[in-house]
XYZ file of C-alpha atoms in Angstrom:
485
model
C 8.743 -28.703 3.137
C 9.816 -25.058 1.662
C 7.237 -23.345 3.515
C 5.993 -22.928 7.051
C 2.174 -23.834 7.671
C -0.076 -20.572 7.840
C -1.040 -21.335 11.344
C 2.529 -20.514 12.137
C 2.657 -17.493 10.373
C -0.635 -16.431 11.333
C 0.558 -16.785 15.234
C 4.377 -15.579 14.885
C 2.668 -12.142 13.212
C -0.514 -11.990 15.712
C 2.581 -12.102 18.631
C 4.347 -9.693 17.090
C 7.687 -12.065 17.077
C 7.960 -12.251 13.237
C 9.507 -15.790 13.990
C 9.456 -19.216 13.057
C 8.772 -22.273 15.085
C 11.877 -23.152 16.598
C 12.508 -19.119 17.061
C 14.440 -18.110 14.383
C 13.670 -14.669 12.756
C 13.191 -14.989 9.093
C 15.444 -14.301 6.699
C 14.895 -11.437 3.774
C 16.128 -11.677 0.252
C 15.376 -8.422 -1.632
C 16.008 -8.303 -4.927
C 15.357 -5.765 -7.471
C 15.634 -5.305 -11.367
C 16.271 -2.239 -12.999
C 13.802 -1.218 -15.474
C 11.824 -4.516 -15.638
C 8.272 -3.701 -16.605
C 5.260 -6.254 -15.935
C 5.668 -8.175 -18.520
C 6.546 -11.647 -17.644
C 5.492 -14.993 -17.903
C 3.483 -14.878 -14.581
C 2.195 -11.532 -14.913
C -0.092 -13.219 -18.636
C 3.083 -12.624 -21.240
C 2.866 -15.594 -23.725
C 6.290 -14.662 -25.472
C 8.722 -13.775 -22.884
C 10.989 -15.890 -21.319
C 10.981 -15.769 -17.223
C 11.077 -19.391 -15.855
C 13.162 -18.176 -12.815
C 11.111 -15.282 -12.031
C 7.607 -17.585 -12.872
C 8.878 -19.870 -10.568
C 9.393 -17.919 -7.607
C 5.620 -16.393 -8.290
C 4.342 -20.129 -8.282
C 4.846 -19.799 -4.373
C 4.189 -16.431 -3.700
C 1.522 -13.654 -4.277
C 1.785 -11.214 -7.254
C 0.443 -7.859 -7.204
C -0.883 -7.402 -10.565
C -1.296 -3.447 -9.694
C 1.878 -2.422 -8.122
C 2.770 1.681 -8.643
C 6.126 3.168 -8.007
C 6.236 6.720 -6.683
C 7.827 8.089 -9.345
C 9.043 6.678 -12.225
C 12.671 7.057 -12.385
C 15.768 5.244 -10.953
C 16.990 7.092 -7.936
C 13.744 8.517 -6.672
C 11.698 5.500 -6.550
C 14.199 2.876 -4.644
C 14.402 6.291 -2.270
C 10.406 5.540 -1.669
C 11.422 1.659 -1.080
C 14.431 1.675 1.011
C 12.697 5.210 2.808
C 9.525 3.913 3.371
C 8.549 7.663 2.232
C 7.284 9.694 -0.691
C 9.638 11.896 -3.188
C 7.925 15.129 -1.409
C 9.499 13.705 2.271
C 12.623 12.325 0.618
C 13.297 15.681 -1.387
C 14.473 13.230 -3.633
C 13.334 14.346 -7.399
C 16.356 13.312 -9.348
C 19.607 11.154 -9.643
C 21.997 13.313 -8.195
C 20.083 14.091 -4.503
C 21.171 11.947 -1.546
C 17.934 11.390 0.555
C 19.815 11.865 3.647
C 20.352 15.984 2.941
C 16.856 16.698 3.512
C 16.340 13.513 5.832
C 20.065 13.101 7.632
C 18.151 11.107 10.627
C 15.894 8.578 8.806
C 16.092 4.874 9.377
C 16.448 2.892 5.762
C 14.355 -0.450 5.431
C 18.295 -2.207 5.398
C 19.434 -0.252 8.640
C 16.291 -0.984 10.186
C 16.839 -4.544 10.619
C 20.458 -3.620 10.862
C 19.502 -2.098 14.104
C 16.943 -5.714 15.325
C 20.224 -8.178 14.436
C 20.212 -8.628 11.316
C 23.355 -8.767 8.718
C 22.592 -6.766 5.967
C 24.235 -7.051 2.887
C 23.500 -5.165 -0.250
C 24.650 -6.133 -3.524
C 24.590 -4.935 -7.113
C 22.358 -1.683 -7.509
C 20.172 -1.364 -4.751
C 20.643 2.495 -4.273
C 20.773 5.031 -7.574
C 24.335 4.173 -8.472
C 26.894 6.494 -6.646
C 23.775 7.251 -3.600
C 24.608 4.398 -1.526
C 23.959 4.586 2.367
C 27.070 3.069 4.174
C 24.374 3.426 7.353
C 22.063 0.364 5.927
C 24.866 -1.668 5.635
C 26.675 -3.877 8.335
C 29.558 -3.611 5.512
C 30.257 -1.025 2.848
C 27.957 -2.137 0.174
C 29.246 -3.845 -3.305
C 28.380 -2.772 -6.545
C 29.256 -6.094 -8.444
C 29.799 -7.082 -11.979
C 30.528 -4.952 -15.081
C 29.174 -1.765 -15.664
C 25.917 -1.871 -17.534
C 27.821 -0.433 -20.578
C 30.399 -3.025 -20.722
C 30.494 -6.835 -21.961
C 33.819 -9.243 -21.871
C 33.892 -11.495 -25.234
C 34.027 -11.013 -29.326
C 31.816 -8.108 -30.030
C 28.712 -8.864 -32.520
C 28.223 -5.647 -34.493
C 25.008 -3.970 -34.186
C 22.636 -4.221 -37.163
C 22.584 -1.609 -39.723
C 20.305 1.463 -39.031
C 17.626 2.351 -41.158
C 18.578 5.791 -41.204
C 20.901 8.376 -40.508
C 22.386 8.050 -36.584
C 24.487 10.364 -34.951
C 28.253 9.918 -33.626
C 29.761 9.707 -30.742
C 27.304 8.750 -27.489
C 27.627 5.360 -25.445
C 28.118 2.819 -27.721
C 25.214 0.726 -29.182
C 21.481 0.163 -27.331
C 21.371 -3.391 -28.155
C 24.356 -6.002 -28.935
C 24.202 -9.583 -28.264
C 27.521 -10.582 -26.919
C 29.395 -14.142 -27.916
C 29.896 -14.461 -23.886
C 28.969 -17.723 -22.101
C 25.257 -17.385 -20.827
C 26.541 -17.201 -17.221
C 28.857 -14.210 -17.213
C 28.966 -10.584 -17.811
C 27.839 -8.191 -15.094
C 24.634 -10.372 -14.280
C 26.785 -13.750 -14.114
C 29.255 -11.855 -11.859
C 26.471 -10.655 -9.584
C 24.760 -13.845 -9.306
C 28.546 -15.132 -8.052
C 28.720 -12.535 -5.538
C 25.225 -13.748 -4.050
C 25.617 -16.995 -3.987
C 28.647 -16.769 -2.340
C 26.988 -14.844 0.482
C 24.156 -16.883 0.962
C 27.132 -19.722 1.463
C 28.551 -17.281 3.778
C 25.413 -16.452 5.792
C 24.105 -19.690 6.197
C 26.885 -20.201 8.825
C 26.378 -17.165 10.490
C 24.483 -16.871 13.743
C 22.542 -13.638 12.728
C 19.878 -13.885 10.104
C 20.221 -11.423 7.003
C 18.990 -9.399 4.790
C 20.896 -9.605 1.761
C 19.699 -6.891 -1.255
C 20.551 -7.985 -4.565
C 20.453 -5.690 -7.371
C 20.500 -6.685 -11.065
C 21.580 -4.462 -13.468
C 19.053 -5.514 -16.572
C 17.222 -4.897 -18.400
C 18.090 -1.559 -18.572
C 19.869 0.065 -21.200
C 22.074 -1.173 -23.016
C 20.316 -4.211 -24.070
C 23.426 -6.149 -24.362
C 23.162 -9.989 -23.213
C 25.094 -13.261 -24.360
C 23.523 -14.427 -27.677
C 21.977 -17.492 -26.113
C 19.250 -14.978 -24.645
C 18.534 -13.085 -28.078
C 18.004 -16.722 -29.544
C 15.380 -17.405 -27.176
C 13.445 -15.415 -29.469
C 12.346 -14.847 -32.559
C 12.037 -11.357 -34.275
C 9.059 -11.789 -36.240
C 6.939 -12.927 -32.887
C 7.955 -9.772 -31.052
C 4.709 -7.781 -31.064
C 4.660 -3.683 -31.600
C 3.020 -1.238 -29.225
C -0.438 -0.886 -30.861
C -0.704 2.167 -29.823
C 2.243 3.967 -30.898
C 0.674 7.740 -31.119
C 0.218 10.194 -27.950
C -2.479 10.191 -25.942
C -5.458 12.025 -27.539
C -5.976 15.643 -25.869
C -3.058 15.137 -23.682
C -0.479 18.065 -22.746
C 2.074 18.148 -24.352
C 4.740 18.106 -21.949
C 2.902 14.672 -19.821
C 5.334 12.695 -21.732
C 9.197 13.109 -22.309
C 10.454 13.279 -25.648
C 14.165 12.532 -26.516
C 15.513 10.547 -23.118
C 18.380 8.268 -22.482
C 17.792 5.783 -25.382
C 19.337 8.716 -27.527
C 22.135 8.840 -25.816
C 23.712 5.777 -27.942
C 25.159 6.564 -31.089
C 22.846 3.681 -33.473
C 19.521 5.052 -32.078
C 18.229 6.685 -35.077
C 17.893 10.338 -35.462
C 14.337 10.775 -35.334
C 11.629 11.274 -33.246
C 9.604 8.015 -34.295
C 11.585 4.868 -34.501
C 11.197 3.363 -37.773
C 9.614 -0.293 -37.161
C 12.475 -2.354 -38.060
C 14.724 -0.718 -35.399
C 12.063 -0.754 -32.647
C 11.306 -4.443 -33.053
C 15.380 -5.339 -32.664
C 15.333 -2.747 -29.756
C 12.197 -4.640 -27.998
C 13.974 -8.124 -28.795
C 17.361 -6.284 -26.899
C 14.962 -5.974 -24.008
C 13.136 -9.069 -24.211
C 16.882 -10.813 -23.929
C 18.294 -8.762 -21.238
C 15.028 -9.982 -19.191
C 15.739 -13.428 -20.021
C 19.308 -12.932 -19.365
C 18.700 -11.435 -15.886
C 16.175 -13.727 -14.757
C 18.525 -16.442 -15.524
C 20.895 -15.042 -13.149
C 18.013 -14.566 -10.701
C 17.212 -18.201 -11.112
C 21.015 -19.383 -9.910
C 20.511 -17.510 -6.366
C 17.106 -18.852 -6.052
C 18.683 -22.545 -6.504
C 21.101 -21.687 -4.190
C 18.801 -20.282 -1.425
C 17.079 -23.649 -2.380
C 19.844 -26.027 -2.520
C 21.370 -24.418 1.142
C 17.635 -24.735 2.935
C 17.531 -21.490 3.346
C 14.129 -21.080 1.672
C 12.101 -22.498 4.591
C 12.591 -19.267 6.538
C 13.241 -16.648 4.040
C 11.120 -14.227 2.968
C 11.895 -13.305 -1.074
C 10.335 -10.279 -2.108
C 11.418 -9.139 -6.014
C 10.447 -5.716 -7.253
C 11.462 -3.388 -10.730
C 11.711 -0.067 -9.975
C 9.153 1.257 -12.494
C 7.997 0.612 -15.340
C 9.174 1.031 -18.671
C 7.879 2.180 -22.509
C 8.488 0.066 -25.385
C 6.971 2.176 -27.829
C 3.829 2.689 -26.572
C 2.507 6.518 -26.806
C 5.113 6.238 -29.463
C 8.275 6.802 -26.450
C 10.416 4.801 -25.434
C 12.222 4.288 -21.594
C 10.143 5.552 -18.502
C 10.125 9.210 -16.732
C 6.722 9.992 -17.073
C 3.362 8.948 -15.088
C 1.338 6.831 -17.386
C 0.658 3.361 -16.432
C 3.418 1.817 -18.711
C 5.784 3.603 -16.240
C 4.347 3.830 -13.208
C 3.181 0.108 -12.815
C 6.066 -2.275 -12.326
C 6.205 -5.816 -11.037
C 5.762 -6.886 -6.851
C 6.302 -10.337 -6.143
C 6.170 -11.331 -2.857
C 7.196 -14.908 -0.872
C 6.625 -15.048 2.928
C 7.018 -18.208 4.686
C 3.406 -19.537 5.010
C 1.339 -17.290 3.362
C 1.102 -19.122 0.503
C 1.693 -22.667 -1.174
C 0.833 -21.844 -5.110
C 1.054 -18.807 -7.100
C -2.189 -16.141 -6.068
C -2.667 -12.907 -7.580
C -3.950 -9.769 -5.842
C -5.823 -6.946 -7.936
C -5.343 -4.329 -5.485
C -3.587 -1.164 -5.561
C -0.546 -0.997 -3.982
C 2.265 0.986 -3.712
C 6.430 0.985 -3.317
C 6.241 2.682 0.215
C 4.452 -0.258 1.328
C 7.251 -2.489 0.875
C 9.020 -1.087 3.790
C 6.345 -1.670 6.635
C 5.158 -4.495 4.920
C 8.794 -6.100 5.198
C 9.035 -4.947 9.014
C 6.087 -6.652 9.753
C 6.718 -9.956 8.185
C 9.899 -10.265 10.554
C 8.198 -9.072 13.839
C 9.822 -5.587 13.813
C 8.032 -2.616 15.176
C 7.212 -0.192 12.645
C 9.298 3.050 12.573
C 6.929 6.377 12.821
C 7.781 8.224 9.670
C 6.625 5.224 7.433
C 4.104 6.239 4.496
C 3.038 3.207 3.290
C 1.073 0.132 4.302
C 1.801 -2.833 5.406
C 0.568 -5.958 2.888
C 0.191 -8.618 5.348
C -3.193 -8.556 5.032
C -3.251 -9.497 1.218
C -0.613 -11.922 1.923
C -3.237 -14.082 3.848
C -6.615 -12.554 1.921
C -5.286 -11.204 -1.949
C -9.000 -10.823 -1.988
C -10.047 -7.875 0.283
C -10.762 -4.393 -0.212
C -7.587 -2.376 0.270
C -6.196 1.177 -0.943
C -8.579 3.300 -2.704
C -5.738 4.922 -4.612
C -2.574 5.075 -5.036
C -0.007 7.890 -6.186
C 2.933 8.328 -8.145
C 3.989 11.803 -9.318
C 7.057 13.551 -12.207
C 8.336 17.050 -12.374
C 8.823 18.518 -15.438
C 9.911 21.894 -16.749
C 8.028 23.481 -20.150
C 7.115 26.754 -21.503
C 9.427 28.626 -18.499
C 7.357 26.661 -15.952
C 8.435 24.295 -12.889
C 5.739 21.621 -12.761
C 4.776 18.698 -10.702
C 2.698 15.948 -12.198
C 0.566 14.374 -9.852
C -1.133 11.075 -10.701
C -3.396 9.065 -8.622
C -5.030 5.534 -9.773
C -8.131 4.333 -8.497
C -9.534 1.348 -9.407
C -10.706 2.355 -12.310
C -9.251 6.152 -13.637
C -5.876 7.683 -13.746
C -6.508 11.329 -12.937
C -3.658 13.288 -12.948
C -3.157 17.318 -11.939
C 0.127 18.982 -13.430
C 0.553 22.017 -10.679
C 3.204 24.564 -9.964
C 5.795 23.431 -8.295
C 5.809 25.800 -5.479
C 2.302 26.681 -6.011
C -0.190 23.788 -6.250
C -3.165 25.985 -6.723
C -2.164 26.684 -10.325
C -3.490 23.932 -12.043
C -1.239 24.244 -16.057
C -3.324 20.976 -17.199
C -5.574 18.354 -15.870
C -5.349 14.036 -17.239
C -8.281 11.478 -16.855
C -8.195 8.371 -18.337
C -10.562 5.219 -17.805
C -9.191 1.996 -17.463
C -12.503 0.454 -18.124
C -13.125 1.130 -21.657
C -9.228 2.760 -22.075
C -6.878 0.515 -20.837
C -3.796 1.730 -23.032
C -4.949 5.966 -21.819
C -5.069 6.409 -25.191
C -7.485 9.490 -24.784
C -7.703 12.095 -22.245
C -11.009 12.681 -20.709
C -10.381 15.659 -18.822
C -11.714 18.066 -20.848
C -15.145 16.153 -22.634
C -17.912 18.399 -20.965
C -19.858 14.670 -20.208
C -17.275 13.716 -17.344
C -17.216 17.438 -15.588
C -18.895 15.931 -12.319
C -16.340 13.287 -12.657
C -13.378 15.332 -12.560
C -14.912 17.456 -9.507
C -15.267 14.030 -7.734
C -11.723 12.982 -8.825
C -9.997 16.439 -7.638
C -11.769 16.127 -4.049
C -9.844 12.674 -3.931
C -6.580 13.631 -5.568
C -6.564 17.277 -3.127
C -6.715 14.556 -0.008
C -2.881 13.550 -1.335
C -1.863 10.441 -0.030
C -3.967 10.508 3.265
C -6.443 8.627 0.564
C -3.647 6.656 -0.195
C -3.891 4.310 3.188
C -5.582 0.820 2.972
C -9.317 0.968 4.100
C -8.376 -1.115 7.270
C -5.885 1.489 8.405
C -8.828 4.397 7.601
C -10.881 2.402 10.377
């Protein structure tokens, strides 16, 4: 049997041992996908292709509202592997090392480093070239070819539609003659199977952190992936305009996609071009969760499974022409929502999906928990053992995510908190938060998409008093209503 009875679960957490029957801690596998946005086969999406990733969420839970803190590479796995916001971790941007402003602070990794376990972190776990040799028991291993790079016959890249630029990276989306198995995904998947091999004879347990590469940019994957689909059934954003009455400056405008040289030159992607671009990503998904889908069959095939705990994440969220932008670094709801699967050993037997709000930083404690470890002090998230056994209950009443962004000779801070039903978001001065430069409100009840910005419609005044009280609590309102008690 793959899983442990609740009962057992129920009375290894209530003891605080974090252990199974026969006294073995559990096991973690943490894996994590770069730039992999909600939109999978077990999170409602009819076209994509995620058996791997579907399967795992037929035995776990899936948080259908799961917010990064902010939604960009290096500061949000800071949040995870921290356990702590981007205003604690000083850590705004991808050249900061968390450990400047916090030298001291315990990762999630070192933390069971420190209660016996072998960590092991593959692939990109930490912003590439920001690893932590301190989570580690050895120096992490950044596996497989760079994100840039394929082996195998090069397939040209379609014509553009219009004028491009030269020079840059290369093409955004190629699909590559290689084998489906190899590439820098293949080669990672290698690495982790071998260690699971490895690690099942060893007498510590582990935490091994895998970290694939896709989908992110560039959407180049073995041509088997890109003929898992077919172009004319890729849907367009619907909405691709900016939000009505919006600032400005909420969303970025040229980002990383026009850094390769066949992204048109223009600020709206003509519609032939964005469909092969949302095909690029729809493959490099497929392609990664294939890879995904080999370690899971090999945690399977060694047993392992029965006292692991699997926990897959993306670190945000990502555009695909929604708002008419593409790629993430903003705090709308296409970015700042991103995928939070979670297996446990005995918490649950068939796929259950939890509506609450939750957030990155709860990953850590909830993690900790799970394996009977006490709880470091500086933690700013919740644990989610509780949904684990109850999906059901009330929990956070918000939950925060935040961008800085410079305009008009001004150092701003975008913060954005979600309730259950708005996103209400303040853009302040960074060193000043009592100059307000622009207010967001957006209801998720009758505007799903935040196609229009309430903030300013005299009718929802007394909302956006209410709202501010909430938002000026910061992320004290951001604990679960249990740990309010």
């Amino acid at each position: 049997m793959l899983l442990l009875t609740l009962a057992a679960c129920l009375l290894a957490a209530a003891t605080g041992e974090g252990a199974a029957p026969d006294g073995r801690k559990p096991n973690v596998l943490f894996l994590v996908s770069d730039d992999l946005r909600p939109e999978l086969g077990c999170y409602g999406n009819q076209i994509i292709q995620s058996p791997n990733i579907d399967r795992l969420a037929s035995r776990s839970v899936v948080f259908d509202r799961a917010y990064c803190q902010q939604a960009v590479c290096s500061p949000s796995r800071t949040s995870v592997l921290t356990g702590a916001r981007p205003d604690t971790t000083r850590v705004w941007d991808l050249t900061t090392h968390f450990r400047k402003a916090l030298p001291d602070v315990v990762t999630l990794p070192q933390h069971f480093k420190e209660h016996g376990y072998v960590t092991v972190g593959l692939g990109k776990i930490y912003h590439g070239g920001l690893d932590d040799t301190a989570s580690w028991s050895a120096p992490p291993k950044e596996r497989g070819a760079p994100a840039s790079r394929a082996t195998g016959p090069r397939r040209p890249a379609p014509p553009a539609p219009q004028p491009v630029r030269s020079g840059g990276r290369g093409p955004a989306f190629r699909a590559s003659d290689d084998p489906p198995n190899s590439g820098g995904e293949g080669a990672l998947a290698d690495e982790a199977i071998a260690a699971l091999r490895r690690l099942k004879e060893a007498s510590q347990p582990f935490f091994l952190a895998v970290g694939f590469r896709k989908p992110h940019l560039p959407f180049v994957s073995p041509k088997a992936y890109w003929d898992l689909y077919h172009p004319a059934t890729i849907p367009l954003a619907d909405n691709p305009f900016l939000p009505k009455g919006a600032p400005a400056f909420a969303l970025a405008d040229r980002n990383e996609l026009w850094s390769y040289r066949d992204v048109p030159d223009a600020s709206h992607l003509p519609d032939a071009y964005a469909r092969q671009l949302k095909h690029g990503y729809y493959a490099a998904v497929s392609y990664m969760d294939a890879q995904l889908g080999r370690v899971l069959e090999e945690l399977d095939r060694t047993g392992l499974s029965e006292n692991t705990i699997v926990v897959l994440w993306g670190d945000h969220g990502w555009k695909l022409g929604e708002h008419d932008r593409w790629c993430k670094h903003s705090n709308v709801e296409d970015d700042a929502r991103a995928p939070l699967i979670v297996a446990a050993p005995g918490a649950a037997s068939s796929e259950r999906h939890c509506g609450a709000l939750v957030e990155f930083v709860d990953i850590y404690p909830t993690l900790a928990e799970l394996a009977g470890l006490p709880l470091p002090t500086h933690l700013e998230g919740t644990s989610l053992r509780p949904l684990l056994e109850n999906p059901d209950q009330a929990w956070k009443p918000a939950a925060f995510s935040q961008y800085p962004r410079s305009a008009n000779g001004r150092r701003m801070m975008g913060y954005s908190m979600r309730t259950d039903r708005y996103r209400f978001t303040r853009w302040v001065d960074r060193d000043d938060h009592s100059k307000v430069y622009a207010v967001e409100l957006y209801d998720h009840q009758t505007d799903p998409q935040e196609n229009t910005n309430l903030a300013d419609d005299p009718s929802h005044q007394s909302l956006v008093s209410k709202l501010t009280k909430q938002w000026e609590a910061g992320c004290r309102g951001a604990r679960s209503f249990a740990a309010q008690e």
